[in-house]
């Protein structure tokens, strides 16, 4: 498989990760209001929390996401252009709304979302171990 195709697959995985974090939080909040039992399951909430906090910690540490790094390396190997100044979320937003936002915006976005997920843990707690 060519590096360009692999890079495209990494983008798909990255996008699915983004959907898992954002849609997952929306479902947990909705499920909290509607008393859905599955949103309190450890097997749902702990992986979601880890996924969100990982992104927030990367942003605070100023690290590039490993998926982004892998995609960039594959694109370079394929001879494709790479804009290393933009994170995955920044590129996604840029492609959707054609507006460049400063890195600080994304740090606050990730940190704020991480805080929201932690607050959700308080208001929609995980079920206790039996």
CSV table of N, CA and C in Angstrom, one decimal:
chain,number,residue,atom,x,y,z
A,1,UNK,N,0.9,-1.2,0.0
A,1,UNK,CA,0.0,0.0,0.0
A,1,UNK,C,0.9,1.2,0.0
A,2,UNK,N,0.6,2.2,-0.8
A,2,UNK,CA,1.4,3.4,-0.9
A,2,UNK,C,1.3,4.3,0.3
A,3,UNK,N,2.4,5.1,0.6
A,3,UNK,CA,2.3,6.0,1.7
A,3,UNK,C,1.2,7.0,1.7
A,4,UNK,N,0.8,7.4,0.5
A,4,UNK,CA,-0.3,8.4,0.4
A,4,UNK,C,-1.6,7.8,0.8
A,5,UNK,N,-1.8,6.5,0.4
A,5,UNK,CA,-3.1,5.8,0.8
A,5,UNK,C,-3.1,5.6,2.3
A,6,UNK,N,-1.9,5.2,2.8
A,6,UNK,CA,-1.8,5.0,4.3
A,6,UNK,C,-2.1,6.3,5.0
A,7,UNK,N,-1.6,7.4,4.5
A,7,UNK,CA,-1.8,8.7,5.1
A,7,UNK,C,-3.3,9.1,5.1
A,8,UNK,N,-4.0,8.7,4.0
A,8,UNK,CA,-5.4,8.9,4.0
A,8,UNK,C,-6.2,8.1,5.0
A,9,UNK,N,-5.7,6.8,5.2
A,9,UNK,CA,-6.3,6.0,6.2
A,9,UNK,C,-6.1,6.5,7.6
A,10,UNK,N,-4.9,7.1,7.8
A,10,UNK,CA,-4.6,7.7,9.1
A,10,UNK,C,-5.6,8.9,9.4
A,11,UNK,N,-5.9,9.7,8.3
A,11,UNK,CA,-6.9,10.8,8.4
A,11,UNK,C,-8.2,10.2,8.8
A,12,UNK,N,-8.6,9.1,8.2
A,12,UNK,CA,-9.9,8.5,8.6
A,12,UNK,C,-9.9,8.1,10.0
A,13,UNK,N,-8.9,7.4,10.5
A,13,UNK,CA,-8.8,7.0,11.9
A,13,UNK,C,-8.8,8.2,12.8
A,14,UNK,N,-8.1,9.3,12.4
A,14,UNK,CA,-8.1,10.5,13.2
A,14,UNK,C,-9.4,11.1,13.3
A,15,UNK,N,-10.1,11.1,12.2
A,15,UNK,CA,-11.5,11.7,12.2
A,15,UNK,C,-12.4,10.9,13.0
A,16,UNK,N,-12.3,9.6,13.0
A,16,UNK,CA,-13.1,8.7,13.9
A,16,UNK,C,-12.8,8.9,15.3
A,17,UNK,N,-11.6,9.2,15.7
A,17,UNK,CA,-11.2,9.5,17.0
A,17,UNK,C,-11.9,10.8,17.5
A,18,UNK,N,-11.9,11.8,16.6
A,18,UNK,CA,-12.5,13.1,16.8
A,18,UNK,C,-14.0,12.9,17.1
A,19,UNK,N,-14.7,12.1,16.2
A,19,UNK,CA,-16.1,11.8,16.4
A,19,UNK,C,-16.4,11.1,17.7
A,20,UNK,N,-15.5,10.1,18.0
A,20,UNK,CA,-15.7,9.4,19.3
A,20,UNK,C,-15.6,10.3,20.5
A,21,UNK,N,-14.7,11.3,20.5
A,21,UNK,CA,-14.6,12.2,21.6
A,21,UNK,C,-15.8,13.2,21.7
A,22,UNK,N,-16.1,13.8,20.5
A,22,UNK,CA,-17.2,14.8,20.5
A,22,UNK,C,-18.6,14.2,20.6
A,23,UNK,N,-18.8,13.3,19.7
A,23,UNK,CA,-20.2,12.6,19.8
A,23,UNK,C,-20.4,11.9,21.1
A,24,UNK,N,-19.3,11.2,21.5
A,24,UNK,CA,-19.4,10.5,22.8
A,24,UNK,C,-19.8,11.4,23.9
A,25,UNK,N,-19.2,12.6,24.0
A,25,UNK,CA,-19.6,13.5,25.1
A,25,UNK,C,-21.1,14.0,24.9
A,26,UNK,N,-21.5,14.3,23.7
A,26,UNK,CA,-22.9,14.7,23.5
A,26,UNK,C,-23.8,13.6,23.9
A,27,UNK,N,-23.5,12.3,23.6
A,27,UNK,CA,-24.3,11.2,23.9
A,27,UNK,C,-24.4,11.0,25.5
A,28,UNK,N,-23.2,11.2,26.1
A,28,UNK,CA,-23.2,11.1,27.6
A,28,UNK,C,-24.1,12.2,28.2
A,29,UNK,N,-24.0,13.4,27.8
A,29,UNK,CA,-24.8,14.5,28.3
A,29,UNK,C,-26.3,14.2,28.1
A,30,UNK,N,-26.6,13.8,26.8
A,30,UNK,CA,-28.0,13.5,26.5
A,30,UNK,C,-28.5,12.3,27.3
A,31,UNK,N,-27.7,11.3,27.4
A,31,UNK,CA,-28.0,10.1,28.2
A,31,UNK,C,-28.2,10.4,29.6
A,32,UNK,N,-27.4,11.4,30.2
A,32,UNK,CA,-27.6,11.8,31.5
A,32,UNK,C,-29.0,12.4,31.8
A,33,UNK,N,-29.4,13.2,30.9
A,33,UNK,CA,-30.7,13.8,31.0
A,33,UNK,C,-31.9,12.8,30.8
A,34,UNK,N,-31.6,11.9,29.9
A,34,UNK,CA,-32.7,10.9,29.5
A,34,UNK,C,-32.6,9.6,30.3
A,35,UNK,N,-31.6,9.6,31.2
A,35,UNK,CA,-31.4,8.4,32.1
A,35,UNK,C,-31.1,7.1,31.4
A,36,UNK,N,-30.3,7.3,30.3
A,36,UNK,CA,-29.8,6.1,29.7
A,36,UNK,C,-28.8,5.4,30.5
A,37,UNK,N,-29.0,4.1,30.8
A,37,UNK,CA,-28.1,3.4,31.7
A,37,UNK,C,-26.7,3.2,31.1
A,38,UNK,N,-26.6,3.0,29.8
A,38,UNK,CA,-25.3,2.6,29.2
A,38,UNK,C,-24.3,3.8,29.3
A,39,UNK,N,-24.8,5.0,29.4
A,39,UNK,CA,-23.8,6.1,29.5
A,39,UNK,C,-23.0,6.1,30.8
A,40,UNK,N,-23.5,5.3,31.8
A,40,UNK,CA,-22.7,5.3,33.1
A,40,UNK,C,-21.8,4.1,33.1
A,41,UNK,N,-21.7,3.3,32.1
A,41,UNK,CA,-20.9,2.1,32.1
A,41,UNK,C,-19.4,2.5,32.0
A,42,UNK,N,-18.6,1.8,32.8
A,42,UNK,CA,-17.2,2.1,32.9
A,42,UNK,C,-16.5,1.8,31.5
A,43,UNK,N,-17.0,0.8,30.8
A,43,UNK,CA,-16.4,0.5,29.5
A,43,UNK,C,-16.6,1.5,28.5
A,44,UNK,N,-17.5,2.4,28.7
A,44,UNK,CA,-17.8,3.5,27.8
A,44,UNK,C,-17.1,4.7,28.2
A,45,UNK,N,-17.2,5.1,29.5
A,45,UNK,CA,-16.7,6.3,30.0
A,45,UNK,C,-15.2,6.4,30.2
A,46,UNK,N,-14.6,5.4,30.7
A,46,UNK,CA,-13.2,5.5,30.9
A,46,UNK,C,-12.4,5.6,29.6
A,47,UNK,N,-12.6,4.8,28.6
A,47,UNK,CA,-11.9,5.1,27.3
A,47,UNK,C,-12.2,6.5,26.8
A,48,UNK,N,-13.4,6.9,26.9
A,48,UNK,CA,-13.7,8.3,26.4
A,48,UNK,C,-12.9,9.3,27.2
A,49,UNK,N,-12.9,9.2,28.5
A,49,UNK,CA,-12.2,10.2,29.3
A,49,UNK,C,-10.7,10.1,29.0
A,50,UNK,N,-10.1,9.0,28.8
A,50,UNK,CA,-8.7,8.9,28.5
A,50,UNK,C,-8.4,9.5,27.1
A,51,UNK,N,-9.3,9.2,26.1
A,51,UNK,CA,-9.1,9.8,24.8
A,51,UNK,C,-9.1,11.3,24.8
A,52,UNK,N,-10.1,11.9,25.6
A,52,UNK,CA,-10.2,13.4,25.6
A,52,UNK,C,-9.0,14.0,26.4
A,53,UNK,N,-8.6,13.4,27.5
A,53,UNK,CA,-7.5,13.9,28.3
A,53,UNK,C,-6.2,13.8,27.6
A,54,UNK,N,-6.0,12.7,26.8
A,54,UNK,CA,-4.8,12.6,26.1
A,54,UNK,C,-4.6,13.8,25.1
A,55,UNK,N,-5.7,14.2,24.4
A,55,UNK,CA,-5.6,15.3,23.5
A,55,UNK,C,-5.3,16.6,24.3
A,56,UNK,N,-6.0,16.8,25.4
A,56,UNK,CA,-5.8,18.0,26.2
A,56,UNK,C,-4.3,18.1,26.7
A,57,UNK,N,-3.8,17.0,27.2
A,57,UNK,CA,-2.4,17.0,27.7
A,57,UNK,C,-1.4,17.2,26.5
A,58,UNK,N,-1.7,16.7,25.4
A,58,UNK,CA,-0.8,16.9,24.2
A,58,UNK,C,-0.8,18.4,23.9
A,59,UNK,N,-2.0,19.0,23.9
A,59,UNK,CA,-2.1,20.4,23.6
A,59,UNK,C,-1.3,21.3,24.6
A,60,UNK,N,-1.5,21.0,25.9
A,60,UNK,CA,-0.8,21.7,26.9
A,60,UNK,C,0.7,21.6,26.8
A,61,UNK,N,1.2,20.4,26.5
A,61,UNK,CA,2.6,20.1,26.4
A,61,UNK,C,3.2,20.6,25.1
A,62,UNK,N,2.3,21.0,24.2
A,62,UNK,CA,2.8,21.5,22.9
A,62,UNK,C,3.3,20.4,22.0
A,63,UNK,N,2.7,19.2,22.2
A,63,UNK,CA,3.1,18.1,21.4
A,63,UNK,C,2.2,17.9,20.2
A,64,UNK,N,2.8,17.4,19.1
A,64,UNK,CA,2.0,17.1,17.9
A,64,UNK,C,1.4,15.7,18.1
A,65,UNK,N,0.1,15.6,17.8
A,65,UNK,CA,-0.5,14.3,17.9
A,65,UNK,C,0.2,13.2,17.1
A,66,UNK,N,0.4,12.0,17.7
A,66,UNK,CA,1.1,11.0,17.0
A,66,UNK,C,0.4,10.6,15.7
A,67,UNK,N,-0.9,10.7,15.6
A,67,UNK,CA,-1.5,10.4,14.3
A,67,UNK,C,-1.2,11.4,13.3
A,68,UNK,N,-1.1,12.7,13.7
A,68,UNK,CA,-0.8,13.8,12.8
A,68,UNK,C,0.7,13.6,12.3
A,69,UNK,N,1.6,13.3,13.3
A,69,UNK,CA,3.0,13.1,12.9
A,69,UNK,C,3.1,11.9,11.9
A,70,UNK,N,2.4,10.8,12.2
A,70,UNK,CA,2.5,9.7,11.3
A,70,UNK,C,1.9,10.1,9.9
A,71,UNK,N,0.8,10.8,9.9
A,71,UNK,CA,0.2,11.2,8.6
A,71,UNK,C,1.2,12.1,7.8
A,72,UNK,N,1.8,13.1,8.5
A,72,UNK,CA,2.8,14.0,7.8
A,72,UNK,C,4.0,13.2,7.3
A,73,UNK,N,4.5,12.2,8.0
A,73,UNK,CA,5.6,11.4,7.6
A,73,UNK,C,5.3,10.6,6.3
A,74,UNK,N,4.1,10.0,6.4
A,74,UNK,CA,3.6,9.3,5.2
A,74,UNK,C,3.4,10.2,4.0
A,75,UNK,N,2.9,11.3,4.2
A,75,UNK,CA,2.7,12.3,3.1
A,75,UNK,C,4.0,12.7,2.5
A,76,UNK,N,5.0,13.0,3.3
A,76,UNK,CA,6.3,13.3,2.8
A,76,UNK,C,6.9,12.2,2.0
A,77,UNK,N,6.7,11.0,2.5
A,77,UNK,CA,7.2,9.8,1.8
A,77,UNK,C,6.5,9.6,0.4
A,78,UNK,N,5.3,10.1,0.4
A,78,UNK,CA,4.5,10.0,-0.9
A,78,UNK,C,4.8,11.2,-1.8
A,79,UNK,N,5.6,12.1,-1.3
A,79,UNK,CA,5.8,13.3,-2.1
A,79,UNK,C,4.7,14.3,-2.1
A,80,UNK,N,3.8,14.2,-1.1
A,80,UNK,CA,2.7,15.1,-1.1
A,80,UNK,C,3.0,16.3,-0.2
A,81,UNK,N,2.3,17.4,-0.4
A,81,UNK,CA,2.6,18.6,0.4
A,81,UNK,C,2.1,18.4,1.9
A,82,UNK,N,2.8,19.0,2.8
A,82,UNK,CA,2.4,18.9,4.2
A,82,UNK,C,2.5,20.3,4.8
A,83,UNK,N,1.5,20.7,5.6
A,83,UNK,CA,1.5,21.9,6.3
A,83,UNK,C,1.7,21.6,7.8
A,84,UNK,N,3.0,21.5,8.2
A,84,UNK,CA,3.3,21.1,9.6
A,84,UNK,C,2.9,22.1,10.6
A,85,UNK,N,2.5,23.3,10.2
A,85,UNK,CA,2.1,24.3,11.2
A,85,UNK,C,0.7,24.2,11.7
A,86,UNK,N,-0.1,23.2,11.1
A,86,UNK,CA,-1.5,23.1,11.5
A,86,UNK,C,-1.7,21.7,12.1
A,87,UNK,N,-2.5,21.7,13.2
A,87,UNK,CA,-2.9,20.4,13.8
A,87,UNK,C,-4.0,19.8,12.9
A,88,UNK,N,-4.4,18.5,13.3
A,88,UNK,CA,-5.4,17.9,12.5
A,88,UNK,C,-6.7,18.7,12.7
A,89,UNK,N,-7.1,19.1,13.9
A,89,UNK,CA,-8.3,19.8,14.1
A,89,UNK,C,-8.3,21.2,13.3
A,90,UNK,N,-7.1,21.8,13.4
A,90,UNK,CA,-7.0,23.1,12.7
A,90,UNK,C,-7.2,22.9,11.2
A,91,UNK,N,-6.6,21.8,10.6
A,91,UNK,CA,-6.8,21.6,9.2
A,91,UNK,C,-8.2,21.3,8.9
A,92,UNK,N,-8.9,20.5,9.7
A,92,UNK,CA,-10.3,20.2,9.5
A,92,UNK,C,-11.1,21.4,9.5
A,93,UNK,N,-10.9,22.2,10.5
A,93,UNK,CA,-11.7,23.5,10.6
A,93,UNK,C,-11.4,24.4,9.4
A,94,UNK,N,-10.1,24.5,9.1
A,94,UNK,CA,-9.7,25.3,7.9
A,94,UNK,C,-10.4,24.8,6.7
A,95,UNK,N,-10.5,23.5,6.5
A,95,UNK,CA,-11.2,23.0,5.3
A,95,UNK,C,-12.7,23.2,5.3
A,96,UNK,N,-13.2,23.2,6.5
A,96,UNK,CA,-14.7,23.4,6.6
A,96,UNK,C,-15.1,24.9,6.5
A,97,UNK,N,-14.4,25.7,7.2
A,97,UNK,CA,-14.8,27.2,7.3
A,97,UNK,C,-13.8,28.1,6.6
A,98,UNK,N,-12.6,27.6,6.1
A,98,UNK,CA,-11.6,28.4,5.5
A,98,UNK,C,-11.2,29.6,6.4
A,99,UNK,N,-10.9,29.3,7.6
A,99,UNK,CA,-10.5,30.3,8.5
A,99,UNK,C,-9.3,29.8,9.4
A,100,UNK,N,-8.2,30.5,9.4
A,100,UNK,CA,-7.1,30.1,10.2
A,100,UNK,C,-7.3,30.6,11.6
A,101,UNK,N,-7.1,29.8,12.6
A,101,UNK,CA,-7.2,30.2,14.0
A,101,UNK,C,-5.8,30.0,14.7
A,102,UNK,N,-5.5,30.8,15.7
A,102,UNK,CA,-4.2,30.6,16.3
A,102,UNK,C,-4.1,29.3,17.1
A,103,UNK,N,-2.9,28.8,17.3
A,103,UNK,CA,-2.7,27.6,18.1
A,103,UNK,C,-3.3,27.8,19.5
A,104,UNK,N,-3.3,28.9,20.1
A,104,UNK,CA,-3.8,29.2,21.4
A,104,UNK,C,-5.3,28.8,21.4
A,105,UNK,N,-6.0,29.1,20.4
A,105,UNK,CA,-7.5,28.7,20.3
A,105,UNK,C,-7.7,27.2,20.5
A,106,UNK,N,-6.8,26.4,19.9
A,106,UNK,CA,-7.0,25.0,20.0
A,106,UNK,C,-6.6,24.5,21.3
A,107,UNK,N,-5.6,25.1,21.9
A,107,UNK,CA,-5.2,24.7,23.3
A,107,UNK,C,-6.4,25.0,24.2
A,108,UNK,N,-7.1,26.1,24.1
A,108,UNK,CA,-8.2,26.4,24.9
A,108,UNK,C,-9.4,25.5,24.6
A,109,UNK,N,-9.6,25.2,23.3
A,109,UNK,CA,-10.6,24.3,22.9
A,109,UNK,C,-10.5,22.9,23.5
A,110,UNK,N,-9.3,22.4,23.4
A,110,UNK,CA,-9.0,21.0,23.9
A,110,UNK,C,-9.1,21.0,25.5
A,111,UNK,N,-8.6,22.1,26.1
A,111,UNK,CA,-8.6,22.1,27.6
A,111,UNK,C,-10.1,22.3,28.0
A,112,UNK,N,-10.8,23.2,27.4
A,112,UNK,CA,-12.2,23.4,27.7
A,112,UNK,C,-13.0,22.1,27.5
A,113,UNK,N,-12.8,21.4,26.5
A,113,UNK,CA,-13.5,20.2,26.2
A,113,UNK,C,-13.1,19.1,27.3
A,114,UNK,N,-11.9,19.1,27.6
A,114,UNK,CA,-11.4,18.2,28.7
A,114,UNK,C,-12.1,18.5,30.0
A,115,UNK,N,-12.2,19.8,30.3
A,115,UNK,CA,-12.9,20.2,31.5
A,115,UNK,C,-14.4,19.8,31.5
A,116,UNK,N,-15.0,20.0,30.3
A,116,UNK,CA,-16.4,19.6,30.2
A,116,UNK,C,-16.6,18.1,30.4
A,117,UNK,N,-15.7,17.3,29.9
A,117,UNK,CA,-15.8,15.8,30.1
A,117,UNK,C,-15.6,15.5,31.6
A,118,UNK,N,-14.7,16.2,32.3
A,118,UNK,CA,-14.5,16.0,33.7
A,118,UNK,C,-15.8,16.4,34.5
A,119,UNK,N,-16.3,17.5,34.1
A,119,UNK,CA,-17.6,18.0,34.8
A,119,UNK,C,-18.7,17.0,34.6
A,120,UNK,N,-18.7,16.5,33.4
A,120,UNK,CA,-19.8,15.5,33.1
A,120,UNK,C,-19.6,14.3,34.0
A,121,UNK,N,-18.4,13.9,34.3
A,121,UNK,CA,-18.2,12.8,35.2
A,121,UNK,C,-18.9,13.1,36.6
A,122,UNK,N,-18.9,14.3,37.0
A,122,UNK,CA,-19.6,14.7,38.2
A,122,UNK,C,-21.1,14.6,38.1
A,123,UNK,N,-21.6,15.1,37.0
A,123,UNK,CA,-23.1,15.2,36.9
A,123,UNK,C,-23.7,13.9,36.3
A,124,UNK,N,-22.9,13.1,35.6
A,124,UNK,CA,-23.4,11.8,35.1
A,124,UNK,C,-22.3,10.8,35.5
A,125,UNK,N,-22.3,10.4,36.8
A,125,UNK,CA,-21.2,9.6,37.3
A,125,UNK,C,-21.2,8.2,36.7
A,126,UNK,N,-20.0,7.6,36.7
A,126,UNK,CA,-19.9,6.3,36.3
A,126,UNK,C,-20.5,5.4,37.3
A,127,UNK,N,-21.1,4.2,36.8
A,127,UNK,CA,-21.7,3.3,37.8
A,127,UNK,C,-20.6,2.7,38.7
A,128,UNK,N,-21.0,2.5,39.9
A,128,UNK,CA,-20.0,1.9,40.9
A,128,UNK,C,-19.8,0.5,40.6
A,129,UNK,N,-18.6,0.0,41.0
A,129,UNK,CA,-18.2,-1.4,40.8
A,129,UNK,C,-19.1,-2.2,41.7
A,130,UNK,N,-19.4,-3.4,41.3
A,130,UNK,CA,-20.3,-4.3,42.0
A,130,UNK,C,-19.4,-5.2,43.0
